[in-house]
Coordinates of C-alpha atoms and ligand atoms in Angstrom, one line a residue:
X8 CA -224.3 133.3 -92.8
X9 CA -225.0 131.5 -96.5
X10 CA -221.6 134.2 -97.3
X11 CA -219.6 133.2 -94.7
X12 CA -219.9 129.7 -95.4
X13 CA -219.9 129.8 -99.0
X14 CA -216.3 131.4 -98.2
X15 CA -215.1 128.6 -96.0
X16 CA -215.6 126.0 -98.4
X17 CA -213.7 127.8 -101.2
X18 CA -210.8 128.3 -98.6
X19 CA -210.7 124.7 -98.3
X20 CA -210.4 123.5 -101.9
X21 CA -207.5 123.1 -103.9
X22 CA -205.9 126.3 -105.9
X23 CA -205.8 124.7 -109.2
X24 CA -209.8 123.8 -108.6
X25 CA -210.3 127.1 -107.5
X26 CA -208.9 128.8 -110.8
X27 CA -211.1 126.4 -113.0
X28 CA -214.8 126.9 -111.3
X29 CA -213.8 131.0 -110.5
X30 CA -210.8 133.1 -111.9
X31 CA -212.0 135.5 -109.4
X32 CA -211.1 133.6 -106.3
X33 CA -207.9 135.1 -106.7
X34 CA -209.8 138.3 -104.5
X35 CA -210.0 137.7 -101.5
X36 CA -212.9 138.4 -99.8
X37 CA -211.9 141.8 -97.9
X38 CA -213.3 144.4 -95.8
X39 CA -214.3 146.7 -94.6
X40 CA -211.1 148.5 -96.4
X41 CA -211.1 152.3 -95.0
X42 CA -211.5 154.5 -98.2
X43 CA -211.2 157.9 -96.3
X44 CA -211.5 159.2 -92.9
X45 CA -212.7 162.7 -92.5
X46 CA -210.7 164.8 -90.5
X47 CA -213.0 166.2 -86.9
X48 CA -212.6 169.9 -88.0
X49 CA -215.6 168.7 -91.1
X50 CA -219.5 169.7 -90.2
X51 CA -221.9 167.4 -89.2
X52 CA -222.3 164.2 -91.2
X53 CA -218.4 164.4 -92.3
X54 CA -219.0 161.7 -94.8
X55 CA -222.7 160.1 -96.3
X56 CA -223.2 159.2 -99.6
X57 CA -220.5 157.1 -101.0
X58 CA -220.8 155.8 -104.8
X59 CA -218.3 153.6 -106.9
X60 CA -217.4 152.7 -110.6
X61 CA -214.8 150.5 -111.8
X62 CA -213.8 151.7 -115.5
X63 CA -214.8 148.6 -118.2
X64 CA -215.2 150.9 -121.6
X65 CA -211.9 152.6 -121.8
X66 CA -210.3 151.5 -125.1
X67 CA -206.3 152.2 -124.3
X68 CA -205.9 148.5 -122.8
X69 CA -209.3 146.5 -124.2
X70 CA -207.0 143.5 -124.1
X71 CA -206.5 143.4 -120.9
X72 CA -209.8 143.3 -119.4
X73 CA -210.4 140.2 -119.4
X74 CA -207.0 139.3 -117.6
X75 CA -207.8 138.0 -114.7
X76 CA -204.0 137.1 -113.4
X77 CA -203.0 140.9 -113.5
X78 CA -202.9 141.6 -109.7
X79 CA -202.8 145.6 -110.5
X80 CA -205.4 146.9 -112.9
X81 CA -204.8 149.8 -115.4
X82 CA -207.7 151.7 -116.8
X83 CA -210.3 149.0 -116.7
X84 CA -210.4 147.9 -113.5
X85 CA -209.6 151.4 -112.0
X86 CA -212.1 152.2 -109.3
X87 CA -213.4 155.7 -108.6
X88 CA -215.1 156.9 -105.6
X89 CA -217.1 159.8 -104.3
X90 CA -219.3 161.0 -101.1
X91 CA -220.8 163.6 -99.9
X92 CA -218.1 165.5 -98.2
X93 CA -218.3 167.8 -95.3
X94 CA -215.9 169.8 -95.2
X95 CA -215.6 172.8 -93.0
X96 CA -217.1 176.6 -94.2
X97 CA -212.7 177.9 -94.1
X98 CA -212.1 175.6 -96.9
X99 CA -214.6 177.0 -99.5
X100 CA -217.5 175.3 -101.2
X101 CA -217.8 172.1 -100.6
X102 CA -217.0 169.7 -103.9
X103 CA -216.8 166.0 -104.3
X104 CA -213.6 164.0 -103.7
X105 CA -212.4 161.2 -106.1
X106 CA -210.4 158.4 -104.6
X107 CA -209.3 155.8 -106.5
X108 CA -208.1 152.1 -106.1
X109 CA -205.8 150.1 -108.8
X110 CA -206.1 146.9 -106.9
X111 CA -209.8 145.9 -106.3
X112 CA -210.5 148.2 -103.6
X113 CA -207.2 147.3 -101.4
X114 CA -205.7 150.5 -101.0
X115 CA -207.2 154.4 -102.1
X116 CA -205.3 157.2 -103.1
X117 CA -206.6 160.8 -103.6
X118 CA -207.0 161.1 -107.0
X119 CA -209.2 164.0 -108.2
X120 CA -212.0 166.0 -107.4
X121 CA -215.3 168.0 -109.1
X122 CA -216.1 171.6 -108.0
X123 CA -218.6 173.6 -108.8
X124 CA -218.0 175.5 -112.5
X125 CA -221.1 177.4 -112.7
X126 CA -223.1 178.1 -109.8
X127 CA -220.8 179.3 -107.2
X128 CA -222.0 177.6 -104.6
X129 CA -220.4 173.9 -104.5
X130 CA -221.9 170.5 -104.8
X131 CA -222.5 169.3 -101.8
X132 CA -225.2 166.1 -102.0
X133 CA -225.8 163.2 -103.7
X134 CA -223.1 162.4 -106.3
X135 CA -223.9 159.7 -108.9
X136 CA -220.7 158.0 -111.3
X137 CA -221.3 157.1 -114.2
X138 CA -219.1 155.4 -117.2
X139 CA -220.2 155.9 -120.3
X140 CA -220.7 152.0 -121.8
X141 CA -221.3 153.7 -125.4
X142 CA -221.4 156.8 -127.3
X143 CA -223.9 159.8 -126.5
X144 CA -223.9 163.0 -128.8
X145 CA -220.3 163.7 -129.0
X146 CA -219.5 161.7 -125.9
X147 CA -217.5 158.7 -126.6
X148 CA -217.8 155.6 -124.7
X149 CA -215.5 155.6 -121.7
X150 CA -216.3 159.0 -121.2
X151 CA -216.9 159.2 -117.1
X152 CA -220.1 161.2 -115.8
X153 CA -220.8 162.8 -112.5
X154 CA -224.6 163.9 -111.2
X155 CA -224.7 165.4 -108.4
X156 CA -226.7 168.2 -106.1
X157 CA -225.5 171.9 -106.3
X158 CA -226.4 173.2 -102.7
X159 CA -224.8 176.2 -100.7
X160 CA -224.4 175.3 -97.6
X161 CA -227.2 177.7 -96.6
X162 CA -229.2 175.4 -98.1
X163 CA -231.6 177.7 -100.3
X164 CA -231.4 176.1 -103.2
X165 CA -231.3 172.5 -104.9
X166 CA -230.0 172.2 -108.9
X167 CA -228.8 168.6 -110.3
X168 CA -225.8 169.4 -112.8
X169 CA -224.3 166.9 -114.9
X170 CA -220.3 166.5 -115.1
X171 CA -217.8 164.6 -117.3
X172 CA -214.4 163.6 -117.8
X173 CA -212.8 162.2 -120.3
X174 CA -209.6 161.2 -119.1
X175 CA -210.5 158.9 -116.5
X176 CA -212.0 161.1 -113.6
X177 CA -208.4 163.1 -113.7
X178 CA -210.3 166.6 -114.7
X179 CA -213.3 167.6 -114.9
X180 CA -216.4 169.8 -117.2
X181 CA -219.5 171.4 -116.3
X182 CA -221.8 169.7 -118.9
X183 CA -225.8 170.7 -118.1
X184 CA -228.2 171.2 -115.8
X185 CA -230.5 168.8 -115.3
X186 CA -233.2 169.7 -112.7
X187 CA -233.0 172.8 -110.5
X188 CA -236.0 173.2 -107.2
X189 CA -235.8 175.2 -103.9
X190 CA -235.0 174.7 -100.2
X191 CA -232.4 171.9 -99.6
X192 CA -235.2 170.2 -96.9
X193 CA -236.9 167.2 -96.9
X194 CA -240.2 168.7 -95.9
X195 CA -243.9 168.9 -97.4
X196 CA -244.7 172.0 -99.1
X197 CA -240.7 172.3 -100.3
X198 CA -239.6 172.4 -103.7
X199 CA -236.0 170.6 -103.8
X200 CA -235.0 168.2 -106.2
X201 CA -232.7 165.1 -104.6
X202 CA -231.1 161.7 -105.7
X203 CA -229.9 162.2 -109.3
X204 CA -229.0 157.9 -110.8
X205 CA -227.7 158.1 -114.5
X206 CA -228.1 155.3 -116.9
X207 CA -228.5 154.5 -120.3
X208 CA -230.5 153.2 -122.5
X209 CA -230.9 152.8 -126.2
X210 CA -228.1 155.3 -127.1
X211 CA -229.7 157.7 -124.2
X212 CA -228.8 158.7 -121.2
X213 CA -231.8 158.7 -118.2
X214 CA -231.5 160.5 -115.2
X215 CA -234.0 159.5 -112.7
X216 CA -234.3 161.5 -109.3
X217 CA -236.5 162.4 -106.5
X218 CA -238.8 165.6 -106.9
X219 CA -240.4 167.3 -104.6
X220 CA -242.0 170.4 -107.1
X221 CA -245.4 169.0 -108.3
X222 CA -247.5 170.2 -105.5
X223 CA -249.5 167.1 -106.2
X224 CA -247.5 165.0 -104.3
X225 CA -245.1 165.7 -101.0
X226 CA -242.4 163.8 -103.5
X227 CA -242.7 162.0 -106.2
X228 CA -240.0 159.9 -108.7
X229 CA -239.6 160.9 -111.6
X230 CA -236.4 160.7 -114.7
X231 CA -235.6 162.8 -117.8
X232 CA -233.9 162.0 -121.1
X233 CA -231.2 163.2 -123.2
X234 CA -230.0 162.3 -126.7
X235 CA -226.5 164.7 -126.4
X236 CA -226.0 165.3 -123.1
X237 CA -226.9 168.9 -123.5
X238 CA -230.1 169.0 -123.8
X239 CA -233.4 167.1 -121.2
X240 CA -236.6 166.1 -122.2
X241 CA -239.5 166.1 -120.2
X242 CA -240.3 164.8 -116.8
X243 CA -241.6 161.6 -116.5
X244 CA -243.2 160.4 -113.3
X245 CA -241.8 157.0 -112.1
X246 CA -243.6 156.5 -108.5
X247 CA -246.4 158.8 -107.3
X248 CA -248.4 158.0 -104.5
X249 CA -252.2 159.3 -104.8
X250 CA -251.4 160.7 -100.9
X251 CA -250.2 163.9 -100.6
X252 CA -247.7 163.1 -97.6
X253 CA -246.3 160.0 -99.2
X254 CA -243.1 160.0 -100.3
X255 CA -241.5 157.7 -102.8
X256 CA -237.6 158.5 -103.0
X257 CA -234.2 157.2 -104.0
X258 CA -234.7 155.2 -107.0
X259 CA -231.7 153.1 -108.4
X260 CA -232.0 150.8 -111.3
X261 CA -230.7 147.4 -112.5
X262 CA -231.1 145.6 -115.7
X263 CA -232.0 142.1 -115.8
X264 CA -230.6 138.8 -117.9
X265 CA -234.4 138.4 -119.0
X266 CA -234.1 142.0 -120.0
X267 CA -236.1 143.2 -117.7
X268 CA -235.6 146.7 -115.2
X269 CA -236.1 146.7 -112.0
X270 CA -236.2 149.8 -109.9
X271 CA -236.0 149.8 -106.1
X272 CA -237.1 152.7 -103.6
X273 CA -237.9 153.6 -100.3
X274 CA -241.3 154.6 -99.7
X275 CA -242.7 156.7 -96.7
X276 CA -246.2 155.9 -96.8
X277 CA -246.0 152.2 -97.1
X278 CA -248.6 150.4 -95.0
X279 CA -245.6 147.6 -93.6
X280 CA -243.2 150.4 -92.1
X281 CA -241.9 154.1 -93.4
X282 CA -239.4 154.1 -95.7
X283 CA -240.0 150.5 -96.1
X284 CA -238.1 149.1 -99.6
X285 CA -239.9 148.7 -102.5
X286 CA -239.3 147.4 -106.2
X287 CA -240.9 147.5 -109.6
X288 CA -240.1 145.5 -112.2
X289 CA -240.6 147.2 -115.9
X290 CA -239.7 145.8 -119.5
X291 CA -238.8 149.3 -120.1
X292 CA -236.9 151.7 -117.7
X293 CA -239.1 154.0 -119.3
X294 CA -242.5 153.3 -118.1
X295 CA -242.0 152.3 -114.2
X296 CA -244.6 155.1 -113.7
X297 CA -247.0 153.0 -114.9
X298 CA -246.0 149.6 -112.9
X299 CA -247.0 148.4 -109.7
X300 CA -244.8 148.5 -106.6
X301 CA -244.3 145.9 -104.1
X302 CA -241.8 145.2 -100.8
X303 CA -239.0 143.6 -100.7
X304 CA -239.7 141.2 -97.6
X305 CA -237.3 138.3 -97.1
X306 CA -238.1 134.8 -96.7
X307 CA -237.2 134.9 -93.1
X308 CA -240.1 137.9 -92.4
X309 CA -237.6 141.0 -92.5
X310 CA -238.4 144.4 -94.6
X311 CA -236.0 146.5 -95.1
X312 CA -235.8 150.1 -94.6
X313 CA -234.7 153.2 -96.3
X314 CA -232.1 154.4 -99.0
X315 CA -232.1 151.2 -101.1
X316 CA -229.5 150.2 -103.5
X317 CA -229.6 147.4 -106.0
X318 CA -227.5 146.0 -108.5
X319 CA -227.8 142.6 -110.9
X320 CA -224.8 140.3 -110.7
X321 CA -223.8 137.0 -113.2
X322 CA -222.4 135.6 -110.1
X323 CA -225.5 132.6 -108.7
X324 CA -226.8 129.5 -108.8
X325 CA -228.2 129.6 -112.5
X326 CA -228.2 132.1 -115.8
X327 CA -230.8 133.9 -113.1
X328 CA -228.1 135.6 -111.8
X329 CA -228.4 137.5 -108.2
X330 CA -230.2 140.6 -107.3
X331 CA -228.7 142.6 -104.6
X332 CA -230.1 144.4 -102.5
X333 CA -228.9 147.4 -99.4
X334 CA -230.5 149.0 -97.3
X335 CA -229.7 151.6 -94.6
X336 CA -231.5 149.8 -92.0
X337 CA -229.5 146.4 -92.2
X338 CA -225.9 145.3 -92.4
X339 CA -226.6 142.4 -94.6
X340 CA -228.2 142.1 -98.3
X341 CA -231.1 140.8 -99.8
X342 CA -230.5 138.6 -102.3
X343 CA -233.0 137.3 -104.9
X344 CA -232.1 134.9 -107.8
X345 CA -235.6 134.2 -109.3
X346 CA -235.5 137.7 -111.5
X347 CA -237.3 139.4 -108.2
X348 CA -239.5 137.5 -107.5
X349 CA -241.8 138.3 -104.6
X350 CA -241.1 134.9 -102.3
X351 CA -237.5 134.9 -103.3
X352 CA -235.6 137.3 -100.8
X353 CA -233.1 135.8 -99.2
X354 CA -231.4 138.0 -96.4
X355 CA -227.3 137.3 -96.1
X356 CA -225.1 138.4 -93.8
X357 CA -221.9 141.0 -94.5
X358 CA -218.6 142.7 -93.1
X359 CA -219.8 145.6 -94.2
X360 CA -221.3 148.5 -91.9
X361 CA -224.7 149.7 -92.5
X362 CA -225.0 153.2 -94.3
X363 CA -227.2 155.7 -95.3
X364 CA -227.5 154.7 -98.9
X365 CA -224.8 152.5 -98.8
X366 CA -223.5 152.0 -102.9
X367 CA -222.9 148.4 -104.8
X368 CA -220.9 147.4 -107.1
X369 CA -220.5 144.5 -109.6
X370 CA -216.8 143.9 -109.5
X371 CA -215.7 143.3 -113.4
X372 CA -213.4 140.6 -113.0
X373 CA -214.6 138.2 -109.6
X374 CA -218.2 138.9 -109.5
X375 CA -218.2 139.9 -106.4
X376 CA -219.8 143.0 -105.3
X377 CA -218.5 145.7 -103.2
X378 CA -220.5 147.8 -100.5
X379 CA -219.3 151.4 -100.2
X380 CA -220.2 152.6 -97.4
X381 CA -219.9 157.1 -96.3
X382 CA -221.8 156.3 -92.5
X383 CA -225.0 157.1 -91.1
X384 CA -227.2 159.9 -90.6
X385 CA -227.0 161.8 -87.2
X386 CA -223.4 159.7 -86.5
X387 CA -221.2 162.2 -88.1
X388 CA -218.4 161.9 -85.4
X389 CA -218.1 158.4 -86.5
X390 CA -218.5 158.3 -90.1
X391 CA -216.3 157.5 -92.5
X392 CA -215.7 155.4 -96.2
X393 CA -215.4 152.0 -96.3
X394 CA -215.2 149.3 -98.8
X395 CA -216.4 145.7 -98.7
X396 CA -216.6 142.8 -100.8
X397 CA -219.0 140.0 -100.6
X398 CA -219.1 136.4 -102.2
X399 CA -221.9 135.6 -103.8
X400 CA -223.1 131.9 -104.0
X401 CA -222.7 130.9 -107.7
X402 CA -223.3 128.0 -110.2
Ligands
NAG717 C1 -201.9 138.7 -118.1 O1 -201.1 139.6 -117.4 C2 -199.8 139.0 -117.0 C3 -199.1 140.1 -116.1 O2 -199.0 141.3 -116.8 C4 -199.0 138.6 -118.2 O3 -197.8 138.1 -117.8 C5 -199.8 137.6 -119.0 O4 -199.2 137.3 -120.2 C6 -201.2 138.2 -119.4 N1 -202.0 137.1 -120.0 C7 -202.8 137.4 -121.1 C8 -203.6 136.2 -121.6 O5 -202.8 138.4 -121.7
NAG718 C1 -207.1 165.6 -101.8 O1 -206.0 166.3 -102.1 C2 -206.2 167.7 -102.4 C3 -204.9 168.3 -102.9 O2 -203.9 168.1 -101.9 C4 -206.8 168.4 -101.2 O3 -207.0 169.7 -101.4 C5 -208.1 167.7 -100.8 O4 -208.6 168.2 -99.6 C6 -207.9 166.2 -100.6 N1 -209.2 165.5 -100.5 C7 -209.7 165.1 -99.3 C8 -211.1 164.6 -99.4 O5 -209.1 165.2 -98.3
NAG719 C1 -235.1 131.9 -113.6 O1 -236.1 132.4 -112.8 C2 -237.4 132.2 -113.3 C3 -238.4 133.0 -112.4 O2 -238.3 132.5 -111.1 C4 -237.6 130.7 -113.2 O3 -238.9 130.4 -113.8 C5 -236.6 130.0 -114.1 O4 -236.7 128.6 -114.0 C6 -235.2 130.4 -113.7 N1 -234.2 129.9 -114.6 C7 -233.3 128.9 -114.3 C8 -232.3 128.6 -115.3 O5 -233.4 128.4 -113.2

């Protein structure tokens, strides 16, 4: 509601007003954009999954990032999407498409795409982009990363490799694995590893994901380190649960103005509801593991449920900023502009469909945020990849 009339108003005002308090307003508020359909002969959840970037480190047009009047993007500004994409057993291994968009998210092309290099057996779940916002190892800075699960469609085995590109998404290099487990299922007593979420931090690159191999714990959170890209440190536990059946999973992580972390989750085994959403807030995305969780319940009594997102954007009513927050159970966001704060959820509405882990993404040059959407579980016939944006209320 708050978004819908927040975009009234701005309808109503004068352009030249419009350009001073918001360069941005030039975007309309869109949505939901179809990014791809899948075609009926795919398998069973056709699409799931969807992630964004839009590219803000490559160096061949630095000047004009910033210009706001350019109606088509080059470079920075490009947007690149994934999913998890279904397609049927006669086409080969499955692989992960890369659309992209040179006008905000208005119209997609087929780009690109990543196949498997070394495994030979596709990569079938949970791709993660990633753009490079400095140098790692030999890596320069607008080098573009993919994470993603390496499953044959049998299923017998899980293995998180790490991808990159560095022209843009265009092609594509087997880089390193990252984690490898067992059985591609979500039960007890499995050993798969799930949910790879890249990000760095002080010249490093984390990879956090959801792990399922400590027979401690049914799953558990956990992230590893790397200095070069090649080479992964240890693993770290971010969220265990001291019950066995519990099972903390998805983690996605923002940083905050105060320069704070927050991580959020969805946690089976929370006393409110399963797979209710949870957040910790850490100084350092390196210690989460020993942090407290907490829910994420808004102010008007609603927790939501399973395969959270979050992302921080500028875009609010003070130097606070806004937390965003998606879950798969609810169409609209939660939005919090106190730095998380526990009383300070504030549930919104959207155009966008719900989705099993539905994406965000800070838009570089409105503010706005985009909600990329690959359908829900068990709807396969009616999945497909969409693209919204939102307006948030700002200063
Ligand atoms: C922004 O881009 C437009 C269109 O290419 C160009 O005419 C204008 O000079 C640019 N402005 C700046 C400040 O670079
Ligand atoms: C993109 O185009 C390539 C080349 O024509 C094709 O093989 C691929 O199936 C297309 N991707 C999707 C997701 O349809
Ligand atoms: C930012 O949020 C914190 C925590 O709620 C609050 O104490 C502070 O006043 C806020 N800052 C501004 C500029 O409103």
């Amino acid at each position: 509601m708050l978004l819908k009339a927040f975009s009234t108003i701005v309808s109503l005002l004068p352009a030249a007003l419009l350009l001073q308090m918001a360069p941005a307003a030039a975007v309309p508020i869109m949505g939901p954009v179809t990014i791809y359909t899948p075609p009926s002969d795919y398998t069973n959840e056709r699409t799931l999954y969807a992630r964004a970037i839009q590219l803000e480190h490559q160096k061949s047009d630095e000047a004009e990032s910033d210009n706001y009047s350019m109606p088509y993007l080059q470079d920075n500004g490009l947007i690149l999407s994934t999913w998890e994409n279904y397609s049927p057993a006669n086409e080969g291994l499955t692989y992960f498409p890369i659309y992209s968009s040179s006008n905000n998210g208005k119209k997609w092309n087929n780009y690109s795409s990543v196949h498997d290099q070394v495994n030979g057996v596709g990569l079938k779940y949970q791709p993660d982009l990633y753009e490079l916002p400095r140098d790692i190892g030999s890596f320069k800075q607008g080098t573009i990363l993919l994470a993603g699960n390496s499953i044959p469609r049998d299923l017998s085995t899980t293995q998180i490799d790490l991808y990159a590109s560095t022209d843009k998404g265009k092609t594509w290099k087997f880089i390193s694995h990252i984690a490898n487990g067992g059985v591609a299922l979500p039960n007890n007593g499995e050993t798969p590893v799930w949910e790879p979420r890249l990000m760095e931090y002080n010249g490093k690159l984390i990879c956090y994901y959801s792990d399922q191999r400590d027979p401690k714990y049914g799953q558990k959170m956990v992230h590893q380190i790397t200095s070069d890209l090649y080479n992964w440190g240890p693993v770290v536990d971010d969220v265990t649960s001291p019950v066995y059946d519990h099972r903390p999973g998805m983690p996605i992580v923002a940083h905050l103005p105060n320069g704070q972390y927050i991580m959020t989750y969805e946690f089976y085994g929370a006393p409110e509801t399963a797979f209710a959403v949870y957040y910790k807030l850490s100084d350092d995305p390196t210690t989460f593991g020993s942090k407290q969780g907490q829910v994420i319940r808004s102010q008007d009594g609603t927790v939501p449920v399973g395969s959270p997102f979050v992302v921080w954007t500028p875009a609010g009513p003070d130097d606070n900023g806004t937390l965003v927050v998606s879950a798969s159970s609810n169409s609209e966001v939660f939005l919090n502009s106190k730095l998380g704060a526990a009383d300070a959820w504030v549930k919104v509405a959207t155009d966008s469909p719900p989705a099993y882990t539905r994406a965000e993404l800070v838009l570089k040059d409105s503010k706005r945020v985009a909600l990329i959407a690959g359908g829900q579980l068990g709807k396969g016939p009616t999945n497909s990849v969409t693209w919204t944006t939102i307006d948030i209320p700002r200063k």
